[in-house]
PDB file of C-alpha atoms in Angstrom:
ATOM      1  CA  MET A 403      52.171 108.032 103.457  1.00 50.00           C
ATOM      2  CA  LYS A 404      55.517 107.902 101.700  1.00 58.00           C
ATOM      3  CA  LYS A 405      57.269 104.540 101.620  1.00 60.00           C
ATOM      4  CA  PRO A 406      60.815 104.467 103.006  1.00 61.00           C
ATOM      5  CA  ASN A 407      63.435 104.554 100.304  1.00 82.00           C
ATOM      6  CA  TYR A 408      65.759 101.660 101.089  1.00 87.00           C
ATOM      7  CA  LYS A 409      67.946 102.354  98.091  1.00 87.00           C
ATOM      8  CA  MET A 410      68.776 105.879  99.329  1.00 87.00           C
ATOM      9  CA  ALA A 411      69.384 104.586 102.876  1.00 89.00           C
ATOM     10  CA  ARG A 412      71.783 101.955 101.539  1.00 90.00           C
ATOM     11  CA  ARG A 413      73.551 104.553  99.389  1.00 90.00           C
ATOM     12  CA  ASN A 414      73.933 106.883 102.379  1.00 91.00           C
ATOM     13  CA  THR A 415      75.439 104.044 104.420  1.00 92.00           C
ATOM     14  CA  GLU A 416      77.859 103.096 101.646  1.00 92.00           C
ATOM     15  CA  VAL A 417      79.019 106.691 101.209  1.00 93.00           C
ATOM     16  CA  GLN A 418      79.397 107.111 104.984  1.00 94.00           C
ATOM     17  CA  ARG A 419      81.519 103.970 105.278  1.00 95.00           C
ATOM     18  CA  ALA A 420      83.719 104.895 102.302  1.00 94.00           C
ATOM     19  CA  LEU A 421      84.090 108.493 103.489  1.00 94.00           C
ATOM     20  CA  ALA A 422      85.188 107.381 106.952  1.00 93.00           C
ATOM     21  CA  GLU A 423      87.785 105.010 105.445  1.00 94.00           C
ATOM     22  CA  ILE A 424      89.140 107.711 103.136  1.00 93.00           C
ATOM     23  CA  ILE A 425      89.430 110.280 105.928  1.00 92.00           C
ATOM     24  CA  ARG A 426      90.993 107.817 108.348  1.00 91.00           C
ATOM     25  CA  GLY A 427      93.405 106.113 105.983  1.00 89.00           C
ATOM     26  CA  GLU A 428      94.332 108.434 103.127  1.00 90.00           C
ATOM     27  CA  LEU A 429      94.307 112.020 104.401  1.00 89.00           C
ATOM     28  CA  LYS A 430      97.613 113.307 105.784  1.00 88.00           C
ATOM     29  CA  ASP A 431      96.523 116.855 106.709  1.00 87.00           C
ATOM     30  CA  PRO A 432      97.743 117.649 110.256  1.00 89.00           C
ATOM     31  CA  ARG A 433      94.738 119.918 110.841  1.00 90.00           C
ATOM     32  CA  ILE A 434      92.341 116.953 110.740  1.00 89.00           C
ATOM     33  CA  ASP A 435      91.761 115.444 114.177  1.00 85.00           C
ATOM     34  CA  PRO A 436      92.412 111.687 114.366  1.00 84.00           C
ATOM     35  CA  LEU A 437      89.401 111.301 116.702  1.00 83.00           C
ATOM     36  CA  LEU A 438      87.031 112.499 113.980  1.00 89.00           C
ATOM     37  CA  SER A 439      83.939 110.411 113.231  1.00 90.00           C
ATOM     38  CA  VAL A 440      81.487 110.566 110.356  1.00 93.00           C
ATOM     39  CA  THR A 441      78.144 110.325 112.172  1.00 92.00           C
ATOM     40  CA  ALA A 442      75.787 110.520 109.185  1.00 93.00           C
ATOM     41  CA  VAL A 443      75.667 111.209 105.464  1.00 94.00           C
ATOM     42  CA  GLU A 444      72.744 112.526 103.423  1.00 93.00           C
ATOM     43  CA  VAL A 445      73.105 112.124  99.664  1.00 91.00           C
ATOM     44  CA  ALA A 446      70.654 114.119  97.537  1.00 90.00           C
ATOM     45  CA  PRO A 447      68.352 112.015  95.320  1.00 88.00           C
ATOM     46  CA  ASP A 448      69.975 113.455  92.167  1.00 88.00           C
ATOM     47  CA  LEU A 449      73.450 112.404  93.462  1.00 87.00           C
ATOM     48  CA  LYS A 450      74.835 115.918  92.968  1.00 91.00           C
ATOM     49  CA  ASN A 451      75.283 116.973  96.594  1.00 93.00           C
ATOM     50  CA  CYS A 452      76.073 115.283  99.868  1.00 93.00           C
ATOM     51  CA  LYS A 453      76.061 116.486 103.485  1.00 95.00           C
ATOM     52  CA  ALA A 454      78.552 114.691 105.710  1.00 94.00           C
ATOM     53  CA  PHE A 455      77.948 115.204 109.432  1.00 95.00           C
ATOM     54  CA  ILE A 456      81.285 115.210 111.263  1.00 93.00           C
ATOM     55  CA  SER A 457      81.805 114.896 115.006  1.00 90.00           C
ATOM     56  CA  VAL A 458      85.045 116.095 116.604  1.00 88.00           C
ATOM     57  CA  LEU A 459      85.732 115.870 120.305  1.00 82.00           C
ATOM     58  CA  GLY A 460      87.764 118.837 121.502  1.00 80.00           C
ATOM     59  CA  ASP A 461      87.816 122.583 121.720  1.00 86.00           C
ATOM     60  CA  GLU A 462      86.498 125.055 119.130  1.00 88.00           C
ATOM     61  CA  LYS A 463      89.901 125.630 117.524  1.00 91.00           C
ATOM     62  CA  LEU A 464      90.325 121.909 116.890  1.00 90.00           C
ATOM     63  CA  LYS A 465      86.846 121.762 115.355  1.00 90.00           C
ATOM     64  CA  THR A 466      87.392 124.727 113.049  1.00 91.00           C
ATOM     65  CA  ASP A 467      90.843 123.436 112.007  1.00 92.00           C
ATOM     66  CA  THR A 468      89.403 120.004 111.243  1.00 92.00           C
ATOM     67  CA  LEU A 469      86.564 121.480 109.155  1.00 92.00           C
ATOM     68  CA  ALA A 470      89.043 123.692 107.283  1.00 93.00           C
ATOM     69  CA  GLY A 471      91.256 120.684 106.572  1.00 93.00           C
ATOM     70  CA  LEU A 472      88.307 118.666 105.321  1.00 93.00           C
ATOM     71  CA  LYS A 473      87.066 121.490 103.121  1.00 93.00           C
ATOM     72  CA  SER A 474      90.500 121.949 101.572  1.00 93.00           C
ATOM     73  CA  ALA A 475      90.733 118.195 100.891  1.00 93.00           C
ATOM     74  CA  ALA A 476      87.190 117.922  99.467  1.00 92.00           C
ATOM     75  CA  GLY A 477      88.420 117.505  95.881  1.00 92.00           C
ATOM     76  CA  PHE A 478      90.768 114.687  96.833  1.00 93.00           C
ATOM     77  CA  ILE A 479      88.056 113.036  98.936  1.00 93.00           C
ATOM     78  CA  LYS A 480      85.607 113.255  96.021  1.00 93.00           C
ATOM     79  CA  SER A 481      88.082 111.658  93.616  1.00 92.00           C
ATOM     80  CA  GLN A 482      88.799 108.833  96.061  1.00 93.00           C
ATOM     81  CA  LEU A 483      85.063 108.351  96.633  1.00 92.00           C
ATOM     82  CA  ALA A 484      84.528 108.110  92.871  1.00 91.00           C
ATOM     83  CA  ARG A 485      87.261 105.473  92.668  1.00 91.00           C
ATOM     84  CA  THR A 486      85.828 103.498  95.604  1.00 90.00           C
ATOM     85  CA  LEU A 487      82.083 103.567  94.886  1.00 88.00           C
ATOM     86  CA  ASN A 488      80.243 102.561  91.753  1.00 83.00           C
ATOM     87  CA  MET A 489      77.805 105.463  91.433  1.00 80.00           C
ATOM     88  CA  ARG A 490      76.373 107.225  88.407  1.00 81.00           C
ATOM     89  CA  SER A 491      77.915 110.497  89.557  1.00 87.00           C
ATOM     90  CA  THR A 492      79.983 111.398  92.586  1.00 89.00           C
ATOM     91  CA  PRO A 493      78.375 114.035  94.815  1.00 91.00           C
ATOM     92  CA  ASP A 494      80.002 117.283  95.964  1.00 93.00           C
ATOM     93  CA  ILE A 495      80.623 116.928  99.688  1.00 94.00           C
ATOM     94  CA  LYS A 496      79.675 119.580 102.230  1.00 95.00           C
ATOM     95  CA  PHE A 497      81.028 118.937 105.721  1.00 94.00           C
ATOM     96  CA  VAL A 498      78.778 119.931 108.639  1.00 94.00           C
ATOM     97  CA  LEU A 499      79.800 119.862 112.282  1.00 91.00           C
ATOM     98  CA  ASP A 500      77.628 117.501 114.369  1.00 88.00           C
ATOM     99  CA  GLU A 501      77.443 118.389 118.047  1.00 83.00           C
ATOM    100  CA  SER A 502      75.165 115.494 119.093  1.00 79.00           C
ATOM    101  CA  ILE A 503      77.876 113.277 120.656  1.00 78.00           C
ATOM    102  CA  GLU A 504      79.224 116.091 122.818  1.00 78.00           C
ATOM    103  CA  TYR A 505      75.690 117.096 123.780  1.00 82.00           C
ATOM    104  CA  GLY A 506      74.899 113.513 124.815  1.00 83.00           C
ATOM    105  CA  ALA A 507      78.085 113.306 126.898  1.00 82.00           C
ATOM    106  CA  LYS A 508      77.229 116.611 128.589  1.00 85.00           C
ATOM    107  CA  ILE A 509      73.690 115.427 129.439  1.00 89.00           C
ATOM    108  CA  SER A 510      75.013 112.095 130.763  1.00 89.00           C
ATOM    109  CA  LYS A 511      77.463 113.970 132.977  1.00 88.00           C
ATOM    110  CA  LEU A 512      74.687 116.202 134.335  1.00 89.00           C
ATOM    111  CA  ILE A 513      72.494 113.180 135.071  1.00 90.00           C
ATOM    112  CA  GLU A 514      75.357 111.444 136.934  1.00 88.00           C
ATOM    113  CA  GLU A 515      75.996 114.603 138.945  1.00 87.00           C
ATOM    114  CA  ALA A 516      72.304 114.849 139.835  1.00 86.00           C
ATOM    115  CA  LYS A 517      72.293 111.277 141.157  1.00 80.00           C
ATOM    116  CA  LEU A 518      75.015 112.106 143.682  1.00 71.00           C
TER     117      LEU A 518
END
């Protein structure tokens, strides 16, 4: 059985926190939704790549615009991440849409409707 890697979990949490602060405070792109949240981050063990799971509440156009804005600002975000974190190398960030919050809200609504 593989032991949990606490160092990688801590690194993922640090990158997630820093990424959320950079997106919230330093990006000025109007396409990016202000209600965006970074739900999870998975940094590869070699520190070359990173998947950032992004949740956006809204319609499909808002989601696609937000992802397009984040992808166009990926270079700026990477440079700010390098300045913020003390890592051997700064990973390339791939933004992935996370539908789990909306799915949970939909299920909660269905459960409440079934109770009535």
